[in-house]
Tab-separated table of C-alpha atoms and ligand atoms in Angstrom:
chain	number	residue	atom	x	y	z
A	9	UNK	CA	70.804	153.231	69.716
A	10	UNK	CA	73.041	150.061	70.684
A	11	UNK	CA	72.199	146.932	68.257
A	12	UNK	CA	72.751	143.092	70.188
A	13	UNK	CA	70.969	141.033	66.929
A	14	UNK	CA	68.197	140.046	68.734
A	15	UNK	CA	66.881	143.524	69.449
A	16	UNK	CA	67.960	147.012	69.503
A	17	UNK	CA	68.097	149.736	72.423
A	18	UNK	CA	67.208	152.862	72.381
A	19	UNK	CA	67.867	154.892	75.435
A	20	UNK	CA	67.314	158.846	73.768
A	21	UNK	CA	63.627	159.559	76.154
A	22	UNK	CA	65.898	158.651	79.136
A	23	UNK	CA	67.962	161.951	78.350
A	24	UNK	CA	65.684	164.565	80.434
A	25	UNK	CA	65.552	162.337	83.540
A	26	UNK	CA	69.225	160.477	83.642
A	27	UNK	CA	72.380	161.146	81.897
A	28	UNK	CA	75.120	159.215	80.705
A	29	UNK	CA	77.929	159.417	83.085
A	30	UNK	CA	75.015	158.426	85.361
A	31	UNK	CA	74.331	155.397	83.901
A	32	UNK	CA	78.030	154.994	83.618
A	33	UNK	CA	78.611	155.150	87.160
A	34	UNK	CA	77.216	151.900	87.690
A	35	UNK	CA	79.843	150.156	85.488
A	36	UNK	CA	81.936	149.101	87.914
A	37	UNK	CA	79.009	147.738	89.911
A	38	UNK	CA	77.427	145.950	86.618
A	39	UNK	CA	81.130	144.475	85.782
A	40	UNK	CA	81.943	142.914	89.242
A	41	UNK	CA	78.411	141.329	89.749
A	42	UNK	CA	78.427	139.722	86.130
A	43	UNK	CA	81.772	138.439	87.176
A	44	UNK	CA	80.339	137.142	90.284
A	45	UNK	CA	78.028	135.609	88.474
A	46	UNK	CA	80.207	134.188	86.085
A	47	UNK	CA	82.242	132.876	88.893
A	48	UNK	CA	78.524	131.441	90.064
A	49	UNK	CA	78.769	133.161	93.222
A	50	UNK	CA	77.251	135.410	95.548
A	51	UNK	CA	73.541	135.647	96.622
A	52	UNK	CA	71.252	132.705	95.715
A	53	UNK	CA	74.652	130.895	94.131
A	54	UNK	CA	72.502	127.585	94.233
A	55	UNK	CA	70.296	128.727	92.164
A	56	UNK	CA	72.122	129.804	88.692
A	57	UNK	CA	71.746	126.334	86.467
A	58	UNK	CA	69.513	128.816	84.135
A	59	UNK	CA	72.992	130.756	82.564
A	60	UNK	CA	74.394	127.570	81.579
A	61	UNK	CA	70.874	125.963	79.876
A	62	UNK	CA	71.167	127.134	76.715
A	63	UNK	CA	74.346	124.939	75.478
A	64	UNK	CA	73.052	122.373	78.776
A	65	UNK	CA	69.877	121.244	77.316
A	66	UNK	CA	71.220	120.218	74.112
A	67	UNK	CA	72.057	116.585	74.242
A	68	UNK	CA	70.140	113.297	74.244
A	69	UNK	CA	67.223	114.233	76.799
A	70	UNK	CA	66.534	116.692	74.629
A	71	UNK	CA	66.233	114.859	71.304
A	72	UNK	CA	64.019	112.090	73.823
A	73	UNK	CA	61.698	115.451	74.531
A	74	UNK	CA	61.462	116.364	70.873
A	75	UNK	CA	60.683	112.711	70.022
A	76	UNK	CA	58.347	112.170	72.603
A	77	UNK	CA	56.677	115.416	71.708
A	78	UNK	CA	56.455	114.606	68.442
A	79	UNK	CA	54.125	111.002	69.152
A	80	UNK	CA	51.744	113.389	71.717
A	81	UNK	CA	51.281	115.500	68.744
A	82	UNK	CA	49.919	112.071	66.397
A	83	UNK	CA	47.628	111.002	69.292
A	84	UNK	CA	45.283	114.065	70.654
A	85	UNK	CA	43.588	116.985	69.724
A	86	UNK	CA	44.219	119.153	72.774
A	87	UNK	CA	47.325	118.698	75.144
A	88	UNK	CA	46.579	120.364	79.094
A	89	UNK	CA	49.454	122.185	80.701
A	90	UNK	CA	49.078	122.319	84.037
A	91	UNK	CA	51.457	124.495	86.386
A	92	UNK	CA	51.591	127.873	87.811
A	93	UNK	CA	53.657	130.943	88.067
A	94	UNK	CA	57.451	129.791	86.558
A	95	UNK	CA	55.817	126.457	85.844
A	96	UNK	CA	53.711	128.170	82.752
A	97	UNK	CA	54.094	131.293	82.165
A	98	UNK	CA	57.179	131.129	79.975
A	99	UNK	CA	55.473	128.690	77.632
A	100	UNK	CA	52.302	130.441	77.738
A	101	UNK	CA	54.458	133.601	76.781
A	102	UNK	CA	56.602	132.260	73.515
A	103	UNK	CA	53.325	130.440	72.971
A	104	UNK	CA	51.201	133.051	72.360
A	105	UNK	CA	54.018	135.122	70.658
A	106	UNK	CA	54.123	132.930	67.787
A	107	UNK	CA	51.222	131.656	67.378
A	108	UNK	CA	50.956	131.934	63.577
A	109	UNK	CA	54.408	129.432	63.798
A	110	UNK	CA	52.406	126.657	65.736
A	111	UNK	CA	50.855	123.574	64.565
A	112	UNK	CA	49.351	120.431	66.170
A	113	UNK	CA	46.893	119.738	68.835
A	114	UNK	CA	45.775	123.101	70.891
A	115	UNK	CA	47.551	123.290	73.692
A	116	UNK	CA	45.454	124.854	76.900
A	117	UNK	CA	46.606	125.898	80.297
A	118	UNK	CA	45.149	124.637	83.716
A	119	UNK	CA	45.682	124.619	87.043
A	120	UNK	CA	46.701	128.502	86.826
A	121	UNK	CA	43.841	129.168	89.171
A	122	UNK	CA	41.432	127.463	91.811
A	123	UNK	CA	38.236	129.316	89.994
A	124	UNK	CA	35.552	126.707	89.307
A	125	UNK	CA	34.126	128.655	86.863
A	126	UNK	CA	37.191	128.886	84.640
A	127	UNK	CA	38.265	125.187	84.935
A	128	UNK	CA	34.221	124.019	84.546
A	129	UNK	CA	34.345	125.957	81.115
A	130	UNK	CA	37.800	124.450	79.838
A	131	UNK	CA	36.345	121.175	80.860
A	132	UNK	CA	33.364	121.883	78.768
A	133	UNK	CA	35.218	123.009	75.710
A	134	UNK	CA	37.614	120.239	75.590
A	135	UNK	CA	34.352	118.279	75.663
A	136	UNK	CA	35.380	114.261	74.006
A	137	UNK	CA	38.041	115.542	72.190
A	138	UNK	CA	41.474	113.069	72.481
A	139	UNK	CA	43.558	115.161	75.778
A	140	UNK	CA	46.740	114.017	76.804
A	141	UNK	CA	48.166	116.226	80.355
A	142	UNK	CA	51.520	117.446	80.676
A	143	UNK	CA	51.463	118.559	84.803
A	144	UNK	CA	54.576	120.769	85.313
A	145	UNK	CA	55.768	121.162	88.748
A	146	UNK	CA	59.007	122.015	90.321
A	147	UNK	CA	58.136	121.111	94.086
A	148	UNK	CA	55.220	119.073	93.095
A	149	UNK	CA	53.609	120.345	96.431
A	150	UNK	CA	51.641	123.189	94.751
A	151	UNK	CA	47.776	123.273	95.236
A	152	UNK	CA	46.413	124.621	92.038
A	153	UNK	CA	48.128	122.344	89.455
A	154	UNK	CA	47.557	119.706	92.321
A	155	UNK	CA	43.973	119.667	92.147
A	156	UNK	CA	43.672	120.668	88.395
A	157	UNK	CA	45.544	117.452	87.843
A	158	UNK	CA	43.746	115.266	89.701
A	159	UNK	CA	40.705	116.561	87.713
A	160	UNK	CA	41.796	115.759	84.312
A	161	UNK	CA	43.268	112.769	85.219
A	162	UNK	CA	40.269	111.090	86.766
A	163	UNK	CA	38.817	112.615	83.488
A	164	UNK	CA	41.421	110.653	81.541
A	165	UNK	CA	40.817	107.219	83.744
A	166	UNK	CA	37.359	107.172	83.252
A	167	UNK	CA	37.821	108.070	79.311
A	168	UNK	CA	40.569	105.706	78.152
A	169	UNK	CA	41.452	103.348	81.259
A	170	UNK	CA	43.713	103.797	83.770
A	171	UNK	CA	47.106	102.154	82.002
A	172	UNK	CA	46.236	104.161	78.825
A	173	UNK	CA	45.427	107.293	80.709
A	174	UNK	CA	49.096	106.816	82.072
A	175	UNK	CA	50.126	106.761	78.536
A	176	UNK	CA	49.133	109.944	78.211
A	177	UNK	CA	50.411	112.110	80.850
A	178	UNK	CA	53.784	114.013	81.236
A	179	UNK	CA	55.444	114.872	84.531
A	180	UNK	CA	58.211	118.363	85.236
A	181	UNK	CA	59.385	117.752	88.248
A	182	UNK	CA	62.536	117.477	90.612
A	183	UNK	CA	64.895	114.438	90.119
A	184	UNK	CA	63.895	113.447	93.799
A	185	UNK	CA	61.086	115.278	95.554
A	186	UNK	CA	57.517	116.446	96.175
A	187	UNK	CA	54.204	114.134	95.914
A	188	UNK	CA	54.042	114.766	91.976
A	189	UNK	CA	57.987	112.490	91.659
A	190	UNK	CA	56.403	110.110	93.950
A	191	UNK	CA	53.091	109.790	91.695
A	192	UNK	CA	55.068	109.686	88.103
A	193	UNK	CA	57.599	106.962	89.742
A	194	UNK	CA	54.380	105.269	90.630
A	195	UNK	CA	52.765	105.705	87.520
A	196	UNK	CA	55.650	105.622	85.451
A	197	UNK	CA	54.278	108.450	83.519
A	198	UNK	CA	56.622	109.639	80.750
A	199	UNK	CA	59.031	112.476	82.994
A	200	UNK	CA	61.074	114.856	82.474
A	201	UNK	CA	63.410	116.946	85.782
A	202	UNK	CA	63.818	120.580	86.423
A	203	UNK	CA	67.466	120.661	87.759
A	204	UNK	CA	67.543	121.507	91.079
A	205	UNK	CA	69.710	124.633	90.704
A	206	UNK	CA	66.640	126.506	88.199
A	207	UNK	CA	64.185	128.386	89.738
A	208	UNK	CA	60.370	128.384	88.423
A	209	UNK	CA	60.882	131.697	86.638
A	210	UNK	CA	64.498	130.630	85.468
A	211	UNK	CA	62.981	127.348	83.968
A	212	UNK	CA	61.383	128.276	80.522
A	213	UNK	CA	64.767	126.590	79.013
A	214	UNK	CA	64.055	123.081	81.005
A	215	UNK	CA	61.517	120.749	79.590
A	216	UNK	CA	59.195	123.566	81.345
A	217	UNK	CA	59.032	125.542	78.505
A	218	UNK	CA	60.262	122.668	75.533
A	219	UNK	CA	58.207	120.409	76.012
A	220	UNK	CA	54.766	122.202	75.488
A	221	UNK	CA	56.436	124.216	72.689
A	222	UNK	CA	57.846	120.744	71.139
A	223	UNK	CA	54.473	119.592	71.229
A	224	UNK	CA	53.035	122.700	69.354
A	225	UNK	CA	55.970	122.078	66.433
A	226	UNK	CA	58.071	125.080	67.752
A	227	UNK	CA	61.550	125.114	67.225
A	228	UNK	CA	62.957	124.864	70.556
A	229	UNK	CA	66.736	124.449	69.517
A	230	UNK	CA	66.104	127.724	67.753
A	231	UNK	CA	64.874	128.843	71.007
A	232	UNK	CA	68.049	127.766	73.214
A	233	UNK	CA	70.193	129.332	69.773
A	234	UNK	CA	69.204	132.558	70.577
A	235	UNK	CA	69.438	132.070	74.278
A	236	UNK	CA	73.069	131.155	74.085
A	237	UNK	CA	74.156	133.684	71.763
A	238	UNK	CA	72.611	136.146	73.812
A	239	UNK	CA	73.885	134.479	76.902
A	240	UNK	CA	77.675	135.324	75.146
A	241	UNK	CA	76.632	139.001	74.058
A	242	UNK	CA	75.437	139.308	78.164
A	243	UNK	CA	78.741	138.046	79.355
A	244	UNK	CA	80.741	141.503	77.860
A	245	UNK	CA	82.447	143.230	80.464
A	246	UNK	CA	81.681	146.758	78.981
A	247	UNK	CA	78.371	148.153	79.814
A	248	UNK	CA	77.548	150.026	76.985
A	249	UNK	CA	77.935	146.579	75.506
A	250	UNK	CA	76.113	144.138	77.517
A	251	UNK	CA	72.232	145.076	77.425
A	252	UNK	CA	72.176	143.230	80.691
A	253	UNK	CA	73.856	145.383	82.466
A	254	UNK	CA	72.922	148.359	80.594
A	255	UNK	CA	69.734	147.914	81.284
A	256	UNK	CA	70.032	146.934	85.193
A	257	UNK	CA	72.235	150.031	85.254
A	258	UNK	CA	69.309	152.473	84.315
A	259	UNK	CA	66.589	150.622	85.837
A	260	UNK	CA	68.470	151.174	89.288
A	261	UNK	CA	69.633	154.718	88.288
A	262	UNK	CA	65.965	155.377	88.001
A	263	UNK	CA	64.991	153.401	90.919
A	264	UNK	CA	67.450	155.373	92.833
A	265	UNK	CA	65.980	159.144	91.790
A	266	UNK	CA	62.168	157.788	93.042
A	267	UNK	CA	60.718	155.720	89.957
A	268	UNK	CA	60.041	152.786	91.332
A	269	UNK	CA	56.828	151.597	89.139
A	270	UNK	CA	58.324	150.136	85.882
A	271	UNK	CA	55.444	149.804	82.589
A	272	UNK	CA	56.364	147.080	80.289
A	273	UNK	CA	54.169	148.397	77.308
A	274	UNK	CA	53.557	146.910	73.952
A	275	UNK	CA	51.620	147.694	70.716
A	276	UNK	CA	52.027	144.291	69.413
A	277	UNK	CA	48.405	141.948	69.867
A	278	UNK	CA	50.653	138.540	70.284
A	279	UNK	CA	53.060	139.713	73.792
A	280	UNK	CA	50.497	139.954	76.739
A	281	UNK	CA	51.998	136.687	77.925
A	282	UNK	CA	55.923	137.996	77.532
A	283	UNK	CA	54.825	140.840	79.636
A	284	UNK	CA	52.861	138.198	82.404
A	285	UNK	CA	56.176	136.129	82.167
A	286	UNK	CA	58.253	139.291	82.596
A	287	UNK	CA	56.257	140.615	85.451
A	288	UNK	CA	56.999	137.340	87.444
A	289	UNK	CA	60.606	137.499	86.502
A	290	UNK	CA	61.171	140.767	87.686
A	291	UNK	CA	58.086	141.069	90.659
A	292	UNK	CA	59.673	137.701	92.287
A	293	UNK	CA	62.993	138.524	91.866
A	294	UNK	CA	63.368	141.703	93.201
A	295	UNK	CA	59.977	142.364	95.575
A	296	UNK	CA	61.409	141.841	98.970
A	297	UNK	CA	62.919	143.589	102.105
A	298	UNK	CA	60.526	146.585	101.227
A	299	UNK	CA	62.892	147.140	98.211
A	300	UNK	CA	61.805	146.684	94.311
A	301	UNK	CA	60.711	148.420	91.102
A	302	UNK	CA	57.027	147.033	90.996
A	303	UNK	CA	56.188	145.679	87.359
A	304	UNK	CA	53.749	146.756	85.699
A	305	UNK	CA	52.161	146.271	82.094
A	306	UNK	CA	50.028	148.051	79.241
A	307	UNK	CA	48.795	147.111	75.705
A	308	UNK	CA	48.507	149.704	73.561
A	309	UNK	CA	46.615	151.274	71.725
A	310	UNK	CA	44.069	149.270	74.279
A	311	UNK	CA	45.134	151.353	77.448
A	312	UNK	CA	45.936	154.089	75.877
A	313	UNK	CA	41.916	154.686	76.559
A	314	UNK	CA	42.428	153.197	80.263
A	315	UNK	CA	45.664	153.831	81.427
A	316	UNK	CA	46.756	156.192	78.949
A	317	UNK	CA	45.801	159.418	81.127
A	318	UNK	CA	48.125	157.955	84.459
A	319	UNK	CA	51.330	157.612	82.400
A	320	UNK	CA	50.297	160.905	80.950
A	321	UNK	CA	50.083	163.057	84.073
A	322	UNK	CA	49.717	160.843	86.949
A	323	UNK	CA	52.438	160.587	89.677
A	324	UNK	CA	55.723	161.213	88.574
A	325	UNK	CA	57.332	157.970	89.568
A	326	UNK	CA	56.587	155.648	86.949
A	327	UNK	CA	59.013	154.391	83.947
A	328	UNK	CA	58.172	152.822	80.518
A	329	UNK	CA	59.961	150.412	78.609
A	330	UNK	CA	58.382	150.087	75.154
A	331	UNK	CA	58.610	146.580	73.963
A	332	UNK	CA	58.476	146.988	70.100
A	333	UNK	CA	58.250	144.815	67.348
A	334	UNK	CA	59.038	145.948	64.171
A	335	UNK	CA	57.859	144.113	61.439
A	336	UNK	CA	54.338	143.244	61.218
A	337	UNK	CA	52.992	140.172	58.780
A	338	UNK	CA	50.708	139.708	57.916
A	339	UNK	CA	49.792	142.970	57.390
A	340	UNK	CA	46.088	144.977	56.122
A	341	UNK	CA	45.966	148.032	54.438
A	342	UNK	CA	42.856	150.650	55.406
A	343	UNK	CA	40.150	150.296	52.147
A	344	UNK	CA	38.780	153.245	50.412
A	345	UNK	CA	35.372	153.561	50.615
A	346	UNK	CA	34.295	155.288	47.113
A	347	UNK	CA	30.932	156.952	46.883
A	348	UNK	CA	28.912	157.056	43.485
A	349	UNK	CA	32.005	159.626	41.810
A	350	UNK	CA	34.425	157.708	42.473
A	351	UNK	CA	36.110	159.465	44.832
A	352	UNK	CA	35.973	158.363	48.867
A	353	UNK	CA	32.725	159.442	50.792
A	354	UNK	CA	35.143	160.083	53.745
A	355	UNK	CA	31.836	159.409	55.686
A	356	UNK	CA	34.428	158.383	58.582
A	357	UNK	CA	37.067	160.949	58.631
A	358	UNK	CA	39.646	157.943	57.401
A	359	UNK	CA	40.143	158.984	53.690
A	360	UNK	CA	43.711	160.254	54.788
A	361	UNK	CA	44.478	156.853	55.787
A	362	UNK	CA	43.515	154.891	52.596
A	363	UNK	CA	45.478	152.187	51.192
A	364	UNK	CA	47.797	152.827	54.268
A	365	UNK	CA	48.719	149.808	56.229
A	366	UNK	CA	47.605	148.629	59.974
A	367	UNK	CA	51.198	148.240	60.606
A	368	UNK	CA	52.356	151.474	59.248
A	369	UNK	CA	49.169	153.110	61.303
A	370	UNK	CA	49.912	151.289	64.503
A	371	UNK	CA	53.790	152.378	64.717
A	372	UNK	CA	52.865	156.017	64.057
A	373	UNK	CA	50.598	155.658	67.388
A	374	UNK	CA	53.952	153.655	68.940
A	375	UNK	CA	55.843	157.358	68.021
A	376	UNK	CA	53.220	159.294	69.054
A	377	UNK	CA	53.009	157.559	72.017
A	378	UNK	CA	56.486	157.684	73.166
A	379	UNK	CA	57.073	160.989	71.974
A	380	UNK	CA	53.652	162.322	74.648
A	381	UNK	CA	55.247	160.091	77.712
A	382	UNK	CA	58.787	161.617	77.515
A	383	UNK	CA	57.334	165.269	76.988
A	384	UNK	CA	55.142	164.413	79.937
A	385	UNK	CA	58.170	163.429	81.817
A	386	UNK	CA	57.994	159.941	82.150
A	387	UNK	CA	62.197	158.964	81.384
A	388	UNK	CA	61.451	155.969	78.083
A	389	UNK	CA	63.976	153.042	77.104
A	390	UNK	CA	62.663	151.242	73.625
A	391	UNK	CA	63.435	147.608	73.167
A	392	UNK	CA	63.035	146.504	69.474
A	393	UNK	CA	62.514	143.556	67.944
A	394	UNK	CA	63.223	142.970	64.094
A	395	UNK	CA	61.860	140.020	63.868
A	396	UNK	CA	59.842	137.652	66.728
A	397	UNK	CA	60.954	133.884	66.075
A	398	UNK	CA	61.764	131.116	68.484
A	399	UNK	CA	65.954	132.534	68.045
A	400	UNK	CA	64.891	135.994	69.170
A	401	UNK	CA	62.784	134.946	71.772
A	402	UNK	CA	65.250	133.204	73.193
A	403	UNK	CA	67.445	135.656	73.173
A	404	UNK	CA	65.095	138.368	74.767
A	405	UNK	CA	64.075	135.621	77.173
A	406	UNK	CA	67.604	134.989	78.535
A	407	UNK	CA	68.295	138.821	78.168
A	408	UNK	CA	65.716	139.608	80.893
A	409	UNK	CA	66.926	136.909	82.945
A	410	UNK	CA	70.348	137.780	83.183
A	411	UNK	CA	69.746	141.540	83.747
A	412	UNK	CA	66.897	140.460	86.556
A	413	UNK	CA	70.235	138.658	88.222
A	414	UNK	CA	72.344	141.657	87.737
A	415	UNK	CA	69.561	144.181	89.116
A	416	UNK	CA	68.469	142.048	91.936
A	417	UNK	CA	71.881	141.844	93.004
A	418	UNK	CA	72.176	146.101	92.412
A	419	UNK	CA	69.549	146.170	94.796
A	420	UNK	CA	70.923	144.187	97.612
A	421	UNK	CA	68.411	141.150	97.534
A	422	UNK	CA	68.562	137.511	96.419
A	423	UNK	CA	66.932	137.430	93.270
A	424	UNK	CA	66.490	133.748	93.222
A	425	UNK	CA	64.102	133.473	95.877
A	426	UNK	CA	60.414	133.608	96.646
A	427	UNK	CA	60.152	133.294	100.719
A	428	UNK	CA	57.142	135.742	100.498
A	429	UNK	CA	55.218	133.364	98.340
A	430	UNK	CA	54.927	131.288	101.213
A	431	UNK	CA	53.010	133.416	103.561
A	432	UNK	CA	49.669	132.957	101.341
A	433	UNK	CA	49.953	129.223	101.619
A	434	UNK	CA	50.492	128.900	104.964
A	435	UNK	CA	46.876	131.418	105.817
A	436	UNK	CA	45.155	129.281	102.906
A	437	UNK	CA	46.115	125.749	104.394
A	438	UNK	CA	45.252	126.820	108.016
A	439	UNK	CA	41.526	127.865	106.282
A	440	UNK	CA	41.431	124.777	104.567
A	441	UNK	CA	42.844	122.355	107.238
A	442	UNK	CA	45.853	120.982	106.201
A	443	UNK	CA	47.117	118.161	108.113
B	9	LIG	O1	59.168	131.159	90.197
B	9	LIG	C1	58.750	130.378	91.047
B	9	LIG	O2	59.523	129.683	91.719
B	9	LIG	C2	57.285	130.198	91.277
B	9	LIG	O3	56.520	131.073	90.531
B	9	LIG	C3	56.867	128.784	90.925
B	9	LIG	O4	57.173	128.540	89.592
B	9	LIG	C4	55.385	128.545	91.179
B	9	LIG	O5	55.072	128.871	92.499
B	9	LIG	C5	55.040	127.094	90.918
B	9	LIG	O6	55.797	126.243	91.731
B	9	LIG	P1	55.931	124.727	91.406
B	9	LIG	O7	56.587	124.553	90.100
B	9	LIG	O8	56.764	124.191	92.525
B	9	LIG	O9	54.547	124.126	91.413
């Protein structure tokens, strides 16, 4: 087990599939890209503004984000966050993870989709409840959060006016580009810029991610804390002691003997979103050239009962990365359920589990779990958590990051680009006409 603060590693279910000195091997491979890296070179070298956001962001935007955020939270009851892929799924994902931290006005998500359906019934909940829209776009080009804008703020014209309705919208964009910069210049909507060297899925550390958390009284300098002391913890030049490279090290090892299907699996209710935000990270990073581990997700015990019997005995080629969290608040204990005696009916079977907490309940099926895949052959790394804050967040967050760079990289592709994203577009504005 190797301990970084932010989360622990445990790599003993890998032992049956890939040893040591195998993992080792890749040292010298590990070392000289993080150094390339460092150097901010190599492959997609325009592109690596994300390793240097952590001690970046902090300065006087940021305190003009926090400030800002802190008025939208006096004025409305639910904020929309409109963007797509990198544009919302890292706020969506530390979000959702600490929920039970958040306070303020609800903050939704739109323009994540083009399904009437979906947007017709977050129209209809928001109902005449004070909105303000924060649209978050990198290229400012992209349909969905395109039209999704245009619907709320035609919403927000005809509601409050159009020079109040521009009082309550937010731009993300570039400093210089795309039709959303031309419309907030316009407007002169309150804006915020994605540097031009971050990525979408790099950008959860731009005013991306901050400002929606801001807004829902997150600590986002926490956030960028445990970014940037991971960020120095993922700089070591020894592999056993860089989790970024450790971890890029096995996941090619493995890719290399034929598992090419990675799980990210969870028993925690609050990290669906992590796992969304890590399946972009590591799908668009390293799906291209007809190379890649594909990413894939469960939530357990839910898929235990759907998925369960794949992992089980399914093809061979599949790897699981547990993403555990180990302490539980607030936590329920299992009641007894005493009959006229005293003494528990055990109508249900449970009387074994009385008094015994969820938590306590829900780890044993985490151990149970584990302990079926790796004696069903499927090789097991487990990533855990002590606590889930905005400072570990931010340090898993920039963990997967800078081992997505390192294992992109392994593979022999750019990790910081996305030309196959195009090739949807381009059919779906043919279809639709697009002058
Ligand atoms: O990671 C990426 O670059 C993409 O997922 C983008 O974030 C996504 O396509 C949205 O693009 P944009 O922010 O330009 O609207």
């Amino acid at each position: 087990m190797s301990n970084w603060g932010a989360f622990s590693l445990q790599l003993d279910g890998l032992q049956d599939v890939i040893a040591n000195e195998e993992i080792s091997a890749y040292a010298d491979l590990t070392r000289a890209i993080g150094a390339e890296l460092g150097r901010r070179e190599g492959p997609g070298a325009d592109y690596l503004g994300w390793l240097d956001l952590p001690q970046a962001m902090v300065g006087p935007e940021l305190q003009r984000l926090e400030d800002a955020a802190e008025r939208a939270r006096e004025d409305c009851d639910v904020v929309v966050v409109i963007g797509i892929g990198g544009s919302y799924l890292g706020a969506q994902a530390v979000l959702s993870a600490l929920t039970d931290r958040t306070s303020g006005p609800e903050i939704v998500f739109a323009g994540t989709h083009l399904c009437s359906t979906g947007l017709s019934r977050l129209l209809r909940d928001i109902g005449d409840r004070d909105i303000r829209l924060c649209v978050i776009s990198k290229s400012g080009t992209t349909l969905e959060p395109a039209v999704s804008f245009r619907l709320f703020r035609t919403l927000l014209e005809e509601r409050y006016g159009a020079e109040n309705a521009r009082r309550r919208i937010t731009a993300v964009t570039d400093s210089s580009r795309g039709a959303l910069r031309t419309l907030a210049d316009a407007e002169g909507y309150d804006t915020y810029v994605i540097p031009d060297d971050v990525g979408g899925r790099f950008s959860i550390l731009t005013p991306v991610g901050l400002w929606p958390l801001a807004v829902a009284g997150l600590d986002v300098r926490a956030l960028l804390e445990g970014a940037g002391d991971m960020s120095v913890v993922c700089e070591n030049t020894v592999q056993e002691a860089n989790p970024a490279h450790l971890y890029a090290a096995i996941r090619n090892g493995l890719y290399n003997k034929g598992y090419t299907t990675e799980v990210l699996s969870t028993f925690h209710s609050d990290l669906g979103y992590v796992q969304e935000w890590w399946k972009q990270l590591f799908g668009e990073s390293e799906g291209k050239q007809g190379k890649g581990i594909f990413p894939a997700s469960c939530r357990f015990t839910t898929d235990l009962h759907s998925m369960g019997q794949y992992i089980q005995d399914g093809r061979r080629e599949l790897f699981e990365t547990f993403l555990v969290v180990d302490s539980g608040v607030p936590d329920l204990t299992v009641p007894a359920d005493p009959g006229p005696d005293g003494a528990d009916r055990n109508s249900d079977g449970l009387a074994y589990l009385v008094d015994r907490s969820l938590d306590e309940i829900n780890r044993k099926a985490f151990e149970g779990t584990r302990a079926a895949h790796i004696a069903g052959g499927v090789p097991v790394i487990s990533l855990e958590m002590r606590t889930l804050d905005e400072w570990s967040l931010g340090g898993l967050l920039f963990f997967f990051e800078k081992a997505v760079a390192v294992s992109g990289r392994m593979l022999g592709v750019n990790p910081f680009d996305q030309p196959g994203v195009e090739a949807y577009k381009n059919e779906m504005f043919k279809l639709l006409g697009k002058p």
